[in-house]
Short mmCIF file of C-alpha atoms and ligand atoms in Angstrom, two decimals:
data_model
loop_
_atom_site.label_atom_id
_atom_site.label_comp_id
_atom_site.label_asym_id
_atom_site.label_seq_id
_atom_site.Cartn_x
_atom_site.Cartn_y
_atom_site.Cartn_z
CA MET A 1 0.28 -2.66 -18.68
CA GLY A 2 -3.15 -2.63 -20.26
CA LEU A 3 -4.24 -5.40 -17.90
CA ARG A 4 -7.67 -6.76 -18.48
CA LYS A 5 -9.18 -9.73 -16.72
CA VAL A 6 -12.54 -11.18 -17.56
CA TYR A 7 -13.94 -14.05 -15.50
CA ARG A 8 -16.29 -16.11 -17.63
CA LEU A 9 -18.98 -17.63 -15.48
CA LYS A 10 -21.76 -19.92 -16.64
CA ASP A 11 -24.32 -17.23 -17.20
CA ARG A 12 -22.31 -14.02 -17.35
CA GLU A 13 -18.92 -12.36 -17.55
CA VAL A 14 -17.24 -10.36 -14.79
CA LEU A 15 -14.81 -7.65 -15.87
CA ALA A 16 -12.47 -7.70 -12.84
CA LEU A 17 -9.69 -5.59 -14.39
CA ASP A 18 -10.39 -3.04 -17.05
CA ASP A 19 -7.28 -1.75 -18.80
CA VAL A 20 -5.14 -1.29 -15.69
CA ASP A 21 -1.76 0.41 -16.06
CA LEU A 22 0.51 0.52 -13.04
CA ASN A 23 4.15 1.44 -12.85
CA VAL A 24 5.84 0.34 -9.63
CA ARG A 25 9.32 1.80 -9.32
CA GLN A 26 12.16 -0.40 -8.17
CA GLY A 27 12.74 -0.14 -4.42
CA GLU A 28 9.48 1.55 -3.53
CA ILE A 29 6.49 0.51 -1.47
CA PHE A 30 3.41 0.79 -3.63
CA GLY A 31 -0.04 0.43 -2.07
CA VAL A 32 -3.26 -0.34 -3.92
CA VAL A 33 -6.44 0.59 -2.11
CA GLY A 34 -10.06 0.13 -3.02
CA GLN A 35 -13.32 -1.23 -1.79
CA SER A 36 -14.11 -4.90 -1.70
CA GLY A 37 -14.61 -6.15 -5.26
CA ALA A 38 -12.57 -3.33 -6.84
CA GLY A 39 -10.18 -5.86 -8.36
CA LYS A 40 -7.20 -5.58 -6.02
CA SER A 41 -6.69 -9.32 -5.41
CA THR A 42 -7.19 -10.07 -9.09
CA LEU A 43 -4.50 -7.50 -9.89
CA LEU A 44 -2.07 -9.09 -7.45
CA ARG A 45 -2.74 -12.60 -8.77
CA CYS A 46 -2.16 -11.32 -12.31
CA VAL A 47 1.15 -9.72 -11.34
CA ASN A 48 2.72 -13.06 -10.39
CA LEU A 49 0.68 -14.83 -13.05
CA LEU A 50 -1.10 -17.04 -10.55
CA GLU A 51 -3.81 -15.95 -12.87
CA ARG A 52 -3.35 -15.17 -16.59
CA PRO A 53 -4.62 -11.75 -17.56
CA THR A 54 -7.13 -11.90 -20.41
CA GLN A 55 -5.14 -9.12 -22.07
CA GLY A 56 -2.10 -7.00 -21.26
CA THR A 57 1.45 -7.55 -20.04
CA VAL A 58 3.23 -7.84 -16.71
CA SER A 59 6.91 -6.90 -16.59
CA VAL A 60 9.16 -7.39 -13.59
CA ASP A 61 12.70 -6.04 -13.69
CA GLY A 62 12.28 -5.25 -17.39
CA GLU A 63 11.21 -8.78 -18.31
CA ASP A 64 7.79 -9.53 -19.70
CA LEU A 65 6.42 -12.44 -17.63
CA THR A 66 3.42 -12.88 -19.89
CA ALA A 67 5.68 -13.78 -22.84
CA MET A 68 7.84 -16.35 -20.97
CA ARG A 69 7.84 -20.07 -21.52
CA PRO A 70 6.91 -22.19 -18.46
CA ALA A 71 10.44 -23.03 -17.24
CA ARG A 72 11.61 -19.42 -17.43
CA LEU A 73 8.40 -18.22 -15.88
CA ARG A 74 8.89 -20.58 -12.92
CA ALA A 75 12.37 -19.14 -12.35
CA ALA A 76 11.10 -15.57 -12.71
CA ARG A 77 8.30 -16.22 -10.25
CA ARG A 78 10.82 -17.21 -7.61
CA ARG A 79 11.87 -13.57 -7.74
CA ILE A 80 8.39 -12.59 -6.57
CA GLY A 81 7.44 -13.41 -2.97
CA MET A 82 3.89 -13.38 -1.70
CA VAL A 83 2.44 -12.73 1.75
CA HIS A 84 -1.18 -13.66 2.48
CA GLN A 85 -3.82 -12.22 4.76
CA HIS A 86 -4.45 -15.53 6.53
CA PHE A 87 -0.77 -16.53 6.55
CA ALA A 88 -1.30 -19.82 4.63
CA LEU A 89 1.14 -21.76 6.86
CA LEU A 90 1.39 -25.54 6.97
CA SER A 91 0.05 -26.48 10.40
CA SER A 92 1.91 -29.79 10.56
CA ARG A 93 5.30 -28.14 10.08
CA THR A 94 7.28 -26.09 12.56
CA VAL A 95 8.14 -22.47 11.95
CA ALA A 96 11.52 -23.54 10.53
CA GLY A 97 9.79 -26.22 8.43
CA ASN A 98 7.45 -23.67 6.91
CA VAL A 99 10.27 -21.31 5.99
CA ALA A 100 12.33 -24.24 4.63
CA PHE A 101 9.51 -25.41 2.38
CA PRO A 102 10.24 -23.23 -0.69
CA LEU A 103 13.94 -24.01 -0.31
CA GLU A 104 13.20 -27.75 -0.36
CA VAL A 105 11.11 -27.31 -3.49
CA ALA A 106 13.98 -25.39 -5.10
CA GLY A 107 16.38 -28.26 -4.23
CA VAL A 108 18.61 -26.35 -1.82
CA ALA A 109 20.95 -28.73 0.10
CA PRO A 110 19.98 -29.41 3.78
CA ALA A 111 22.96 -27.69 5.43
CA GLN A 112 22.57 -24.56 3.36
CA ARG A 113 18.81 -24.70 3.88
CA LYS A 114 19.21 -24.78 7.63
CA ARG A 115 21.57 -21.81 7.60
CA ARG A 116 19.27 -19.81 5.33
CA VAL A 117 16.19 -20.59 7.47
CA MET A 118 17.94 -19.31 10.60
CA GLU A 119 19.05 -16.16 8.76
CA LEU A 120 15.49 -15.55 7.63
CA LEU A 121 14.00 -16.13 11.08
CA ASP A 122 16.58 -13.77 12.50
CA LEU A 123 15.60 -11.17 9.93
CA VAL A 124 11.95 -11.26 11.00
CA GLY A 125 12.75 -11.49 14.73
CA LEU A 126 11.64 -15.09 15.28
CA ALA A 127 14.91 -16.96 15.74
CA ASP A 128 13.78 -18.25 19.15
CA ARG A 129 10.52 -19.75 17.77
CA ALA A 130 12.04 -22.01 15.11
CA ARG A 131 10.68 -25.22 16.68
CA ALA A 132 7.21 -23.91 17.47
CA TYR A 133 4.14 -24.89 15.46
CA PRO A 134 1.88 -22.29 13.84
CA ALA A 135 -0.91 -23.01 16.35
CA GLN A 136 1.40 -21.87 19.16
CA LEU A 137 2.02 -18.47 17.57
CA SER A 138 0.23 -15.15 17.74
CA GLY A 139 -1.17 -13.62 14.54
CA GLY A 140 1.77 -11.25 14.24
CA GLN A 141 4.27 -14.09 14.67
CA LYS A 142 2.46 -16.16 12.04
CA GLN A 143 2.72 -13.25 9.63
CA ARG A 144 6.42 -12.96 10.37
CA VAL A 145 6.78 -16.63 9.40
CA GLY A 146 4.80 -15.87 6.22
CA ILE A 147 7.17 -13.02 5.43
CA ALA A 148 10.30 -15.13 6.14
CA ARG A 149 8.95 -17.86 3.85
CA ALA A 150 8.21 -15.30 1.12
CA LEU A 151 11.80 -14.05 1.36
CA ALA A 152 13.36 -17.54 1.19
CA SER A 153 13.98 -17.42 -2.55
CA GLU A 154 15.53 -13.94 -2.29
CA PRO A 155 12.81 -12.19 -4.24
CA LYS A 156 13.24 -8.71 -5.65
CA VAL A 157 9.54 -8.04 -5.34
CA LEU A 158 7.21 -8.83 -2.46
CA LEU A 159 3.47 -8.94 -3.05
CA SER A 160 1.36 -8.51 0.03
CA ASP A 161 -2.32 -9.40 -0.02
CA GLU A 162 -3.89 -7.62 2.97
CA ALA A 163 -1.00 -8.80 5.17
CA THR A 164 -2.19 -6.83 8.19
CA SER A 165 -5.97 -7.05 7.81
CA ALA A 166 -6.35 -9.92 10.26
CA LEU A 167 -4.14 -8.28 12.90
CA ASP A 168 -4.84 -5.91 15.79
CA PRO A 169 -3.56 -2.31 15.55
CA ALA A 170 -0.36 -2.77 17.60
CA THR A 171 0.60 -5.92 15.68
CA THR A 172 -0.27 -4.22 12.39
CA GLU A 173 2.12 -1.45 13.34
CA SER A 174 4.97 -3.90 14.03
CA ILE A 175 4.42 -5.78 10.76
CA LEU A 176 4.35 -2.51 8.79
CA GLU A 177 7.57 -1.53 10.51
CA LEU A 178 9.11 -4.85 9.49
CA LEU A 179 8.01 -4.37 5.86
CA GLY A 180 9.49 -0.85 5.93
CA ASP A 181 12.80 -2.20 7.30
CA LEU A 182 12.96 -4.95 4.67
CA ASN A 183 12.25 -2.39 1.95
CA ARG A 184 15.11 -0.18 3.14
CA GLU A 185 17.63 -2.82 4.14
CA LEU A 186 17.16 -5.30 1.29
CA GLY A 187 16.06 -2.79 -1.35
CA LEU A 188 12.94 -4.92 -1.67
CA THR A 189 10.19 -3.55 -3.90
CA ILE A 190 6.82 -4.09 -2.23
CA LEU A 191 3.44 -4.06 -3.95
CA LEU A 192 0.71 -4.36 -1.36
CA ILE A 193 -3.04 -4.30 -1.45
CA THR A 194 -5.04 -3.10 1.47
CA HIS A 195 -8.37 -1.60 2.39
CA GLU A 196 -6.78 0.29 5.29
CA MET A 197 -5.84 3.88 4.48
CA ASP A 198 -3.53 3.84 7.50
CA VAL A 199 -1.26 1.38 5.72
CA ILE A 200 -0.86 3.85 2.86
CA LYS A 201 -0.20 6.66 5.31
CA ARG A 202 2.35 4.67 7.30
CA ILE A 203 4.63 3.06 4.74
CA CYS A 204 3.73 3.68 1.10
CA ASP A 205 5.78 5.88 -1.23
CA SER A 206 3.20 5.55 -3.98
CA ALA A 207 -0.40 4.48 -4.18
CA ALA A 208 -3.24 3.70 -6.54
CA ILE A 209 -6.95 3.83 -5.86
CA MET A 210 -8.98 1.18 -7.66
CA GLU A 211 -12.66 1.25 -8.33
CA ALA A 212 -14.69 -1.27 -10.32
CA GLY A 213 -11.65 -2.79 -12.02
CA SER A 214 -10.04 0.52 -12.97
CA VAL A 215 -7.34 2.72 -11.48
CA ARG A 216 -8.93 6.04 -10.50
CA GLU A 217 -5.76 7.72 -9.29
CA ALA A 218 -2.10 6.68 -9.06
CA GLY A 219 1.21 8.29 -8.24
CA ARG A 220 3.47 9.27 -5.37
CA VAL A 221 1.47 9.72 -2.20
CA LEU A 222 2.73 13.25 -1.53
CA ASP A 223 2.12 14.32 -5.15
CA LEU A 224 -1.39 12.91 -5.07
CA ILE A 225 -2.22 14.66 -1.81
CA GLY A 226 -1.11 17.94 -3.41
CA THR A 227 -3.33 17.45 -6.47
CA PRO A 228 -6.60 19.41 -6.56
CA GLY A 229 -9.61 17.20 -6.04
CA SER A 230 -7.39 14.30 -4.89
CA LEU A 231 -9.39 11.23 -3.96
CA LEU A 232 -6.44 9.97 -1.95
CA ALA A 233 -6.30 13.13 0.19
CA ARG A 234 -10.01 12.79 0.85
CA SER A 235 -9.69 9.14 1.76
CA LEU A 236 -6.60 9.62 3.94
CA PHE A 237 -8.04 12.62 5.75
CA PRO A 238 -11.81 12.42 5.60
CA LEU A 239 -13.51 15.59 6.79
CA PRO A 240 -16.98 15.43 8.25
CA PRO A 241 -19.45 17.45 6.17
CA THR A 242 -20.07 20.89 7.58
CA ASP A 243 -22.76 23.41 6.91
CA ALA A 244 -20.95 26.12 8.87
CA PRO A 245 -20.99 29.36 6.89
CA ASP A 246 -17.73 30.33 5.16
CA ALA A 247 -16.17 26.92 5.77
CA VAL A 248 -13.13 26.02 3.66
CA ALA A 249 -11.33 22.68 3.30
CA LEU A 250 -7.56 23.18 3.36
CA THR A 251 -5.12 20.49 2.28
CA TYR A 252 -1.53 20.83 3.44
CA PRO A 253 0.56 18.82 0.96
CA ARG A 254 3.78 19.46 2.89
CA SER A 255 5.16 20.78 6.18
CA TYR A 256 5.15 24.55 6.74
CA ASP A 257 7.56 26.33 9.04
CA GLU A 258 5.47 29.45 9.37
CA PRO A 259 2.29 29.53 11.46
CA LEU A 260 -0.08 30.10 8.55
CA MET A 261 -3.29 30.50 10.52
CA SER A 262 -1.95 33.18 12.84
CA GLU A 263 -0.42 34.93 9.83
CA LEU A 264 -3.87 35.05 8.29
CA THR A 265 -5.42 36.77 11.25
CA ARG A 266 -2.52 39.23 11.44
CA LYS A 267 -2.15 40.03 7.75
CA PHE A 268 -5.79 39.98 6.67
CA ASP A 269 -7.65 40.67 9.88
CA VAL A 270 -9.90 37.63 9.41
CA ASP A 271 -11.33 35.33 12.05
CA VAL A 272 -10.10 31.75 11.74
CA ASN A 273 -11.95 28.97 13.46
CA VAL A 274 -10.73 25.38 13.08
CA LEU A 275 -13.74 23.05 12.77
CA GLY A 276 -11.93 19.75 12.46
CA GLY A 277 -9.36 17.76 10.57
CA ALA A 278 -6.13 15.89 10.95
CA VAL A 279 -2.47 16.49 10.34
CA GLU A 280 -0.14 13.50 10.24
CA THR A 281 3.24 12.43 9.04
CA VAL A 282 3.18 10.85 5.58
CA SER A 283 6.45 9.91 3.86
CA GLY A 284 8.29 11.97 6.46
CA GLN A 285 6.24 15.13 5.77
CA SER A 286 3.62 16.62 7.96
CA VAL A 287 0.50 16.75 5.77
CA GLY A 288 -3.18 16.90 6.40
CA ARG A 289 -6.55 18.45 5.84
CA LEU A 290 -8.47 20.92 7.94
CA ASN A 291 -11.95 22.34 7.83
CA VAL A 292 -11.75 25.95 8.87
CA GLN A 293 -14.12 28.84 8.98
CA ILE A 294 -12.51 31.99 7.63
CA ARG A 295 -14.58 35.13 8.04
CA GLY A 296 -13.94 38.81 7.48
CA ILE A 297 -13.89 41.47 4.85
CA ASN A 298 -10.53 40.30 3.43
CA ARG A 299 -11.54 36.65 3.24
CA ASP A 300 -10.87 36.31 -0.51
CA ALA A 301 -7.41 37.82 -0.19
CA ALA A 302 -6.69 35.47 2.72
CA LEU A 303 -7.72 32.45 0.64
CA ASP A 304 -5.55 33.63 -2.28
CA TYR A 305 -2.66 33.96 0.16
CA LEU A 306 -3.06 30.33 1.27
CA ASP A 307 -3.36 29.25 -2.35
CA GLY A 308 -0.12 31.11 -3.11
CA LYS A 309 1.57 29.22 -0.27
CA GLY A 310 0.75 25.95 -2.03
CA LEU A 311 -2.16 24.83 0.12
CA LEU A 312 -5.16 23.41 -1.67
CA VAL A 313 -8.11 25.62 -0.89
CA GLU A 314 -11.53 24.14 -1.56
CA VAL A 315 -14.51 26.35 -1.02
CA ALA A 316 -17.95 24.87 -1.51
CA GLY A 317 -19.38 26.35 -4.69
CA ARG A 318 -16.18 28.14 -5.74
N1 ATP B 1 -12.28 -16.55 -9.58
C1 ATP B 1 -13.24 -15.67 -9.86
N2 ATP B 1 -14.31 -16.01 -10.61
C2 ATP B 1 -15.26 -15.10 -10.89
N3 ATP B 1 -15.28 -13.83 -10.49
C3 ATP B 1 -14.25 -13.43 -9.74
C4 ATP B 1 -13.19 -14.32 -9.37
N4 ATP B 1 -12.30 -13.64 -8.61
C5 ATP B 1 -12.79 -12.38 -8.50
N5 ATP B 1 -13.96 -12.25 -9.17
C6 ATP B 1 -14.75 -11.02 -9.31
O1 ATP B 1 -13.90 -9.99 -9.79
C7 ATP B 1 -14.16 -8.75 -9.14
C8 ATP B 1 -12.91 -8.25 -8.45
O2 ATP B 1 -12.63 -9.10 -7.34
P1 ATP B 1 -11.30 -9.00 -6.44
O3 ATP B 1 -11.35 -10.12 -5.48
O4 ATP B 1 -10.13 -8.83 -7.30
O5 ATP B 1 -11.58 -7.61 -5.67
P2 ATP B 1 -10.85 -7.05 -4.38
O6 ATP B 1 -10.73 -5.58 -4.61
O7 ATP B 1 -9.61 -7.79 -4.13
O8 ATP B 1 -11.89 -7.31 -3.25
P3 ATP B 1 -11.66 -7.99 -1.81
O9 ATP B 1 -10.96 -6.93 -1.00
O10 ATP B 1 -13.03 -8.28 -1.34
O11 ATP B 1 -10.83 -9.21 -2.03
C9 ATP B 1 -15.32 -9.01 -8.21
O12 ATP B 1 -16.52 -8.66 -8.88
C10 ATP B 1 -15.27 -10.51 -7.98
O13 ATP B 1 -16.54 -11.02 -7.69
#
């Protein structure tokens, strides 16, 4: 809450976080998007206090981390796992050795450690690669090791710093699926940062858009998409600019049973011409944006009808 981070350099100051408030609900997957330099990584490092915020507080599970003494903070930080973009594995240790590392640091006895490592590798689908070294693994497998290691201390919260950015699309998909499963099966709260809108679309319940150290928009993904002027809707479903006359941008914030476009032509005798757009499943709902040309004498009534149905209707200049 009220997070502010100023980096003091020799000749200037960089305001990396400017009064950032975020509320991540327990058990949800929360995605933070933004351009490079927006402050996403700084935010993540401040959440587990790898970096001290210049001002503001960070609470996890109702406890204010920023007010804790070092010993308590160390214990609290074990409840926060972290996954990195470039995996950050120890190349001289096997897969099992990497996952065991945080358990060794925490003083877990060898027999228990071994059992826990196998459980974790099973969880991420890598039980048969326990003796392999990181160099022998694919990118997706390395990230699975990173995730198993992050889960070793049974965290309640997982922070993910661009976990899929170094992976190809199919591998990205399988890692996102794994994160979704862990969220559901373990009740794990996940705070992830990404520059890929697809990640938000695929697994996030809530999202925030950051720009120049500030949060521009935050909330549940479906609520945001249904908000007039939503930046998130525009970013998730970018529409190419059109100079077609009578073009309208329609945002569908939920699934509709009725065939709205054919209803329009029937009820209002207008011509409807779809120019482009995308409809996809987000949080289990079919949502999307379309550019359509709607022409005819009853055009205004047709647009009001769509508005009444809960679609967002954006007409240039209206
Ligand atoms: N250790 C640091 N010292 C000085 N300035 C920093 C430091 N870390 C980040 N910054 C600056 O803070 C701002 C936010 O950077 P940050 O890395 O948090 O952005 P980001 O959204 O994560 O971008 P990226 O996706 O490129 O990592 C940038 O202007 C960056 O140059």
